[in-house]
Amino acid sequence: MRIGELARRAGVSTRALRYYEEQGLLRPDRRPSGYRDYGEQAVTTVRHIRLLLSAGLGTAVIAEILPCVPDDTTVLAPTCPELLDGLAEERARITASMQRLAAARDILDALIATGAPSADREPAATATTAGAAGRGAGQEM
């Protein structure tokens, strides 16, 4: 199938497919006309690529994993146990990133909670807006 058909069936853009090819994740045949020719397995391969990307894995790691995911029912082929350590490292990296993001969210929550306007004080946005409105056009600060 040609690239447009694969894009439609896999639910991705042709640009994404070209990128996957550049990264060595897809290897289409070439017709004599130069057009890419993808086999039926390419649809499944693209779905696996998308799933692994959504899991936070980079294309270099995905390139190592793809040969070990032979079909839609096998999570990781038993012939690839050497990948487990690398996957555990990726998981630890993602967990650490999630912890950093949670800490940042907690800080923002605290800042928002302490900066909430009360009924007896004027919101800061109103004071800033009033100051800006008081300056005439063409006046420098």
Backbone as a ProteinNet text record, in pm:
[ID]
protein_1_A
[PRIMARY]
MRIGELARRAGVSTRALRYYEEQGLLRPDRRPSGYRDYGEQAVTTVRHIRLLLSAGLGTAVIAEILPCVPDDTTVLAPTCPELLDGLAEERARITASMQRLAAARDILDALIATGAPSADREPAATATTAGAAGRGAGQEM
[TERTIARY]
85.4	0	88.8	37.2	113.4	101	182.6	193.5	61.3	-15	-142.7	-240.9	-243.7	-332.3	-290.3	-160.1	-112.3	-146.6	-127.6	-159	-306	-393	-536.8	-570.9	-519.1	-552.9	-494.4	-377.7	-313.3	-352.8	-418	-461.5	-349.5	-250.7	-139.3	-118.6	-34	-4.6	104.7	109.7	217.7	352.1	349.9	473.2	527.5	437.9	479.3	540.2	480.1	532.3	671.5	693	825.8	927.5	884.4	973.1	1008.2	908.6	934.8	1033	1020.1	1113.3	1254.3	1266.2	1397.8	1463.5	1382	1433	1459.4	1430.2	1454.1	1345	1230.2	1120.7	1033	1027.5	953.8	1050.8	1034.8	1121.2	1036	979.2	896.7	983.3	924.8	987.9	967.8	1041.7	1024.4	981.8	880.9	835.4	933.8	930.8	1018.6	996.3	874.4	843.6	902.3	952.6	1008.4	912.1	785.3	686.5	714.9	683.5	695	584.9	617.8	519.5	526.7	419.4	414.4	332.1	376.3	301	191.7	106.9	-4.4	45.5	160.1	214.4	246.5	265	301.2	194.3	68	-39.4	-19.4	6.6	30.5	157.5	261.7	388	367.6	293.1	268.3	188.9	93.7	17	107.9	200.3	296	385.6	431.7	515.6	441.1	316.2	236.1	217	190.3	172.1	300.1	413.1	540.6	579.4	550.4	574.6	488.7	363.4	274.3	317.7	394.7	448.2	572	612.3	725.3	859.1	859.4	985.1	1031.6	1161.5	1219.4	1231.2	1255.1	1259.1	1376.1	1488.1	1601.1	1564.2	1494.8	1450.2	1344.7	1254.7	1149.1	1210.2	1315.8	1381.4	1434.9	1478.7	1525.9	1410.6	1299.2	1185.5	1102.8	1083	991.4	1015.4	1139.7	1158.6	1113.7	1098.2	1058.3	908.4	833.7	688.2	633.5	627.4	594.4	449.3	356.6	215.6	138.2	7.9	-75.3	-99.4	-71.4	-99.9	23.6	142.7	266.5	320	333.2	384.2	532.9	610.3	754.6	795.4	854.3	891.8	992.9	982.7	1075.7	1220.4	1240.7	1376.8	1448	1383.9	1441.9	1447.7	1491.9	1493.2	1592.7	1691.9	1791.4	1729.9	1611.1	1545.4	1481.3	1460.5	1389	1460.9	1593.3	1668	1651.5	1660.7	1643.7	1503.3	1403.2	1265.7	1244.5	1308.9	1299.3	1361.6	1472.4	1534.6	1442.9	1379	1285	1169.1	1120.3	1010.6	1053.2	1174.3	1225.7	1238.8	1282.9	1294.7	1157.5	1058.7	923	866.4	889.7	841.4	903.4	1033.9	1101.2	1043.6	1017.3	957.3	818.9	740.5	606.8	615.1	714.2	730.4	767.9	855.1	891.4	770.3	691	570.5	469.7	454.4	361.9	408.4	540	593.2	568.4	587.5	561.8	414	326	182	147.8	208	182.1	223.8	337.1	382.4	282.8	238.1	139.4	8.6	-34.3	-156.3	-141.3	-25.5	-2.4	-1	62.8	65.9	-73.4	-149.8	-286.3	-371.1	-355.5	-434.7	-401.5	-274.1	-236.7	-266.2	-277.8	-302.8	-447.7	-536.9	-679.3	-731.2	-800	-849.6	-960.4	-955.9	-1062.7	-1166.2	-1278.3	-1388.8	-1351.5	-1260.4	-1230.7	-1109	-1048.2	-935.4	-957.2	-903.5	-921.2	-830.6	-881.2	-796.6	-682.6	-567.4	-448.3	-468.4	-543.5	-564.4	-635.3	-728.4	-802	-708.1	-621.2	-527.4	-431.5	-383.5	-291.7	-362	-483.5	-559.9	-586.9	-621.3	-649.8	-524.7	-409.4	-284.7	-253.8	-278.1	-251	-348.8	-472.7	-573.6	-545.8	-479.5	-450.9	-345	-262.8	-160.8	-223.6	-197.4	-251.2	-172.5	-230.6	-162.6	-42.6	65.4	185	272.8	226.2	307.2	406.7	526.5	627	625	668.8	674.5	805.3
-118	0	122.7	230.5	354.6	429.8	533	604.5	667.5	721.2	782.7	682	563.5	457.2	412.4	394.9	356.4	464.7	589.1	699.7	695.4	675.6	670.6	551.8	436.1	315.6	315.6	376.8	378.9	502.1	598.8	718	815.2	825.5	918.1	998.1	1098.1	1178.9	1113.2	1149	1098.2	1152.6	1271.3	1328.7	1241	1192.4	1103.6	975.5	921.7	798.9	821.3	934.9	966	978.6	1038.5	1050.5	912.6	825.7	690.5	618.7	641.1	580.5	636.1	768	830.9	773.4	741.3	688.8	538.2	476.4	333.5	246.6	306	230.9	162.3	218.3	159	142.4	32.6	7.1	-36.5	60.5	23.7	-19.9	-99.2	-129.4	-7.3	-2.2	105.9	45	104.9	64.3	120.3	67.1	122.8	272.4	318.9	461	545	480.1	551.3	565.1	530.6	539.1	434.2	471.5	376.5	272.7	148.5	40.3	-31.8	-16.4	-74.5	-203.4	-302.5	-425.4	-410	-510.3	-508	-494.9	-553.4	-549.3	-407.1	-316.5	-178.3	-109.8	-143.5	-83.1	-118.4	-245.7	-290.6	-226.7	-219.6	-159.2	-13.3	61.5	202.8	214.6	127.8	130.8	102.3	8.9	-18.6	103.1	165.5	285.5	392.8	418.1	520.5	487.3	361.3	318.7	340.5	300.8	316.2	462.9	544.1	688.9	748	704.7	757.5	712.2	603.9	557.6	637.1	731.7	817.2	767.2	664.9	611.7	689.8	703.7	770.3	674.6	730.2	646.7	548.2	583	489.2	365.4	385.6	272.3	192.1	262.5	194.8	108.6	156.9	79.5	-53	-53.4	-177.6	-269.3	-210.7	-288.8	-350.2	-277.6	-321.9	-465.2	-507.1	-645.3	-749	-705.1	-795.5	-792.7	-719.7	-714.1	-768.8	-900.8	-961	-947.5	-928.8	-919.9	-843.1	-834.2	-757.3	-827.4	-955.9	-1028.7	-1050.1	-1042.2	-1063.1	-928.9	-912.4	-785.3	-772.7	-873.7	-874.3	-1018.3	-1043.9	-1180.6	-1234.9	-1363.8	-1423.1	-1423.9	-1398.1	-1395.2	-1263	-1169.9	-1037.5	-1000.8	-1088	-1051.9	-941.1	-918	-814.2	-674.4	-659.8	-529.7	-493.2	-590.3	-564.1	-462.5	-470.7	-373.8	-232	-219	-88	-33.3	-120.3	-77.3	-35.7	-107.1	-69.9	68.3	97.2	229.2	337.7	310	405.9	431	324.7	338.6	425.6	404	484.5	631.1	654.9	792.7	859.8	787.5	842.2	867.7	775.6	792.9	916.5	936.3	1054.5	1182.3	1178.8	1294.5	1323.3	1219.2	1236.5	1296.5	1254	1307.3	1455.2	1492.4	1634.1	1716.4	1664.8	1736.1	1748.5	1643.8	1649.3	1753.6	1761.1	1860.6	2002.1	2021.6	2152.2	2188.3	2090.8	2115.2	2152.5	2086	2117.3	2260.7	2304.1	2442	2540.2	2512.1	2599.9	2602.6	2487.3	2482.8	2571.1	2563.6	2645.2	2793.8	2829.3	2969.6	3020.3	2939.3	2978.5	2994.3	2902.2	2907.4	3030.9	3069.6	3186.1	3316.4	3311.6	3434.2	3455.9	3371.8	3386.3	3515.5	3598.9	3726.2	3703.5	3782.2	3773.8	3881.5	3877.5	3971.2	4114.3	4134.5	4269.2	4330.8	4264	4327.3	4325.6	4427.1	4444.1	4346.7	4278.4	4186.8	4261.4	4198.5	4261.1	4296.8	4217.3	4243.9	4376.5	4412.2	4537.8	4655.5	4648.1	4756.6	4773.1	4664.5	4671.2	4729	4686.7	4736.8	4886	4928.6	5070	5153.7	5103.5	5176.2	5191.1	5087	5091.7	5185.6	5187.6	5273.5	5420.2	5451.1	5588.4	5653.1	5570.7	5625.9	5651.2	5763	5797.7	5731.2	5729.9	5673.9	5758.8	5695.6	5766.8	5806.4	5787.2	5820.4	5707.7	5746.1	5645.3	5620.6	5504.1	5466.8	5506
0	0	0	-52.5	-58.9	73.5	88.5	215.7	259.5	166.6	202	259	200.8	249.5	388.7	409.9	542.6	644.8	609.4	700.1	739.5	641	668.5	758.1	727.2	803.2	944.3	960.2	1091.9	1173.2	1110	1181.3	1213.5	1124.6	1144.5	1016.5	1023.3	905	821.7	694.2	609.7	657.9	715.1	770	883.5	970.3	1079.2	1022.7	919.3	858.8	800.2	736.5	683.4	796.5	906.3	1023.1	1078.2	1090.8	1140.5	1048.5	919.9	824.7	845	861.8	886.9	1011.2	1111.8	1238.1	1232.9	1120.4	1105.3	1165.3	1195.3	1256.4	1151.9	1033.4	920.8	804.6	733.1	618.2	498.8	428	312.3	194.3	109	-19.3	-107.9	-216	-313.5	-446.9	-505	-638	-740.8	-861.2	-966	-988	-959.8	-974.5	-861.3	-756.8	-642.2	-526.9	-549.3	-442.3	-334.7	-211.8	-101.4	-114.3	-77.2	-79.5	54.6	134.8	268	265.7	340.7	354.2	459.3	469	565.9	710	741.7	877.6	921.6	826.3	859.6	944.3	924.1	1003.5	1150.9	1177.8	1315.1	1370.8	1289.6	1333.5	1372.9	1293.4	1325	1454.5	1474.7	1600.9	1720.2	1704	1811.8	1836.9	1730.1	1744.3	1821.3	1785.1	1852.1	2000.7	2029.3	2168.4	2248.6	2193.2	2263.4	2278.3	2177	2190.6	2301.4	2308.5	2412.8	2551.8	2558.1	2685.7	2726.3	2641.7	2675.8	2626	2542.6	2492.4	2370.3	2356	2240.5	2123.4	2006.7	1886.7	1887.1	1950.4	1956.8	2037.5	2147.9	2230.5	2154.8	2088.8	2012.7	1902.7	1839	1734.1	1787.9	1912.4	1975	2012.3	2052.7	2102.3	1989.5	1880.5	1774.9	1726.4	1705.9	1661.2	1765.3	1888.8	1997.1	2023.2	1942.3	1953	1820.5	1809.1	1680.1	1634.6	1728.8	1689.9	1795.8	1778.8	1871.6	2004.5	2014.1	2138.2	2224.2	2165.7	2240.3	2285.7	2416.5	2468.5	2439.1	2470.8	2445.1	2420.6	2307.5	2272.3	2372.1	2404.3	2500.3	2450.8	2322.9	2269	2296.1	2364.2	2387.9	2536.3	2624.8	2767.2	2799.9	2711.7	2737.5	2738	2684.1	2681.8	2815.2	2900.3	3025.3	3113.3	3121.6	3202.9	3146.8	3016.3	2953.9	2974.8	2966.1	2989.8	3134.6	3226.4	3367.8	3390.5	3321	3331.5	3276	3163.3	3105.1	3200.3	3262.2	3358.1	3475.4	3526	3637.4	3596.1	3471.9	3421.9	3416.1	3367.7	3358	3497.7	3590.2	3727.8	3791.4	3772.9	3827.9	3766.4	3637.7	3571.3	3626.8	3649.3	3706.6	3847.2	3924.8	4059.8	4055.5	3960.3	3945.7	3904.7	3812.8	3769.6	3883.5	3963.7	4077.6	4178.8	4202.5	4295.4	4241.5	4110.7	4050.8	4062.2	4039.8	4052.9	4196.6	4294.8	4435.7	4468.1	4413.5	4435.4	4374.6	4253.4	4189.2	4267.6	4317	4398.6	4522.3	4585.6	4705.4	4670.9	4561.5	4520.2	4486.4	4418.9	4383.6	4509.1	4603.4	4726.7	4809.7	4816.3	4897.4	4825.7	4694.2	4619.1	4584	4634.7	4603.3	4665.1	4586.4	4640.3	4743.1	4847.9	4948	4916.6	4984.8	4959.3	4996.2	5092.9	5138.4	5069.6	4972.2	4904.8	4754.2	4688.1	4544.2	4470.1	4368.2	4291.2	4223.7	4215.2	4158.2	4011.9	3937.7	3795.5	3775.6	3862.8	3850.2	3870.8	3969.3	3995.6	3878.9	3822.1	3708.9	3587.4	3562.8	3449.6	3465.2	3585	3609.6	3585.6	3627.8	3606.6	3459.4	3383.4	3239.4	3170.5	3215.9	3154.2	3183.1	3295.4	3332.6	3244.9	3178.6	3090.6	2954.3	2900.3	2768.4	2657.6	2538.3	2423.7	2389.7	2357.4	2319.1	2436.4	2559.6	2676.7	2702.9	2737.5	2770.6	2919.4	2956.1	3096.9	3156.4
[MASK]
+++++++++++++++++++++++++++++++++++++++++++++++++++++++++++++++++++++++++++++++++++++++++++++++++++++++++++++++++++++++++++++++++++++++++++++

